[in-house]
Every structure is written in structure tokens, then in C-alpha cells.
Tab-separated table of C-alpha atoms in Angstrom:
chain	number	residue	atom	x	y	z
R	145	MET	CA	99.442	130.162	124.111
R	146	HIS	CA	101.375	131.395	127.559
R	147	SER	CA	104.329	133.967	126.518
R	148	ASP	CA	106.549	131.298	128.071
R	149	GLY	CA	105.689	129.293	124.649
R	150	ARG	CA	103.680	126.702	126.976
R	151	LEU	CA	100.557	125.282	125.401
R	152	GLN	CA	97.671	125.622	126.993
R	153	SER	CA	93.870	124.295	126.684
R	154	THR	CA	91.125	125.247	128.421
R	155	GLU	CA	88.801	122.648	127.190
R	156	PRO	CA	88.114	120.249	130.283
R	157	VAL	CA	89.118	116.750	130.263
R	158	PRO	CA	86.202	114.089	129.907
R	159	ASN	CA	85.478	112.466	133.390
R	160	ASP	CA	85.415	108.718	130.693
R	161	LEU	CA	89.018	109.091	130.062
R	162	GLU	CA	90.770	106.449	131.860
R	163	SER	CA	93.640	106.058	130.111
R	164	PRO	CA	96.585	108.424	130.818
R	165	ARG	CA	97.298	108.190	127.303
R	166	ALA	CA	93.545	109.623	126.077
R	167	LYS	CA	93.515	112.015	128.242
R	168	LEU	CA	97.653	112.901	126.964
R	169	VAL	CA	96.130	112.435	123.182
R	170	TYR	CA	92.881	114.592	123.683
R	171	LEU	CA	94.470	117.416	125.526
R	172	TYR	CA	97.318	117.647	122.368
R	173	VAL	CA	94.638	117.716	119.671
R	174	ALA	CA	92.593	120.552	122.118
R	175	THR	CA	95.808	122.796	122.776
R	176	THR	CA	97.290	122.312	118.908
R	177	ASP	CA	93.498	123.170	117.831
R	178	GLY	CA	94.013	119.492	115.492
R	179	ALA	CA	96.810	117.143	114.433
R	180	SER	CA	97.781	114.434	112.745
R	181	ILE	CA	98.120	110.350	112.801
R	182	GLU	CA	102.306	111.314	112.194
R	183	ARG	CA	102.707	114.300	114.388
R	184	LEU	CA	100.624	112.784	117.516
R	185	CYS	CA	102.925	109.730	117.040
R	186	ASP	CA	106.466	111.868	116.612
R	187	ASP	CA	105.436	114.930	119.576
R	188	LEU	CA	103.912	112.212	121.876
R	189	ASP	CA	106.077	109.309	121.417
R	190	VAL	CA	103.985	106.694	120.945
R	191	LYS	CA	103.905	104.083	118.695
R	192	LYS	CA	101.399	104.323	115.525
R	193	GLY	CA	99.095	101.914	116.065
R	194	THR	CA	98.638	103.298	119.442
R	195	VAL	CA	97.988	106.016	118.461
R	196	LEU	CA	95.183	104.523	115.891
R	197	SER	CA	93.620	102.750	119.088
R	198	ILE	CA	92.921	106.110	120.525
R	199	THR	CA	92.101	107.957	118.172
R	200	GLY	CA	89.363	105.587	117.113
R	201	THR	CA	88.010	104.874	120.570
R	202	LEU	CA	87.381	108.867	120.642
R	203	ARG	CA	86.182	109.181	117.726
R	204	GLU	CA	83.443	105.795	118.697
R	205	ARG	CA	82.822	108.108	122.481
R	206	GLY	CA	82.240	111.443	119.761
R	207	TYR	CA	85.149	113.244	121.347
R	208	LEU	CA	87.250	113.636	118.611
R	209	GLU	CA	86.456	114.230	114.729
R	210	ARG	CA	87.936	112.633	111.461
R	211	THR	CA	89.867	115.206	109.063
R	212	ASP	CA	91.654	115.808	105.508
R	213	SER	CA	94.607	116.279	107.656
R	214	GLY	CA	93.987	114.378	110.893
R	215	PHE	CA	92.526	114.895	113.967
R	216	GLU	CA	90.332	117.760	115.545
R	217	LEU	CA	87.891	117.676	118.492
R	218	ALA	CA	84.647	117.152	118.000
């Protein structure tokens, strides 16, 4: 985190992610060291069905892993 409170990720966005929302979810998980479905929905203002679809795709591509508390980078 920057001294001004902004989150920063050193994780590059995978080149094959074309969807802006998929990139957003990926970067959010990268900068927060993991996130639950509820947190993703609330903080990104995205519907649960959309988040589940995006995280499913990111898992299929090997970018996210499911944990007891939500998702983290693979």
C-alpha cells in the first residue's frame, strides 16, 4: 500500500484477460491478498452472479484458487 492509502499491485495483469471486469477482479484479489465473494461484490459494486462467473473463468485459466475464505492468486 502507498503511504497515501492507495493499493498497489506488482502483479501484472495476464495478457489473455480481455474483460475489464475480469481484470478488475484479478487486480483486486492481487492487491488485497485474497477476497471473499461478498467483499468482491460490495467493494467492486458487481452482482454476485457476475463475480461467480468471472472467478470461475479465472480459476479455469489457473489465475485464482478457491480458499476457505474466498479466492487468492494461484
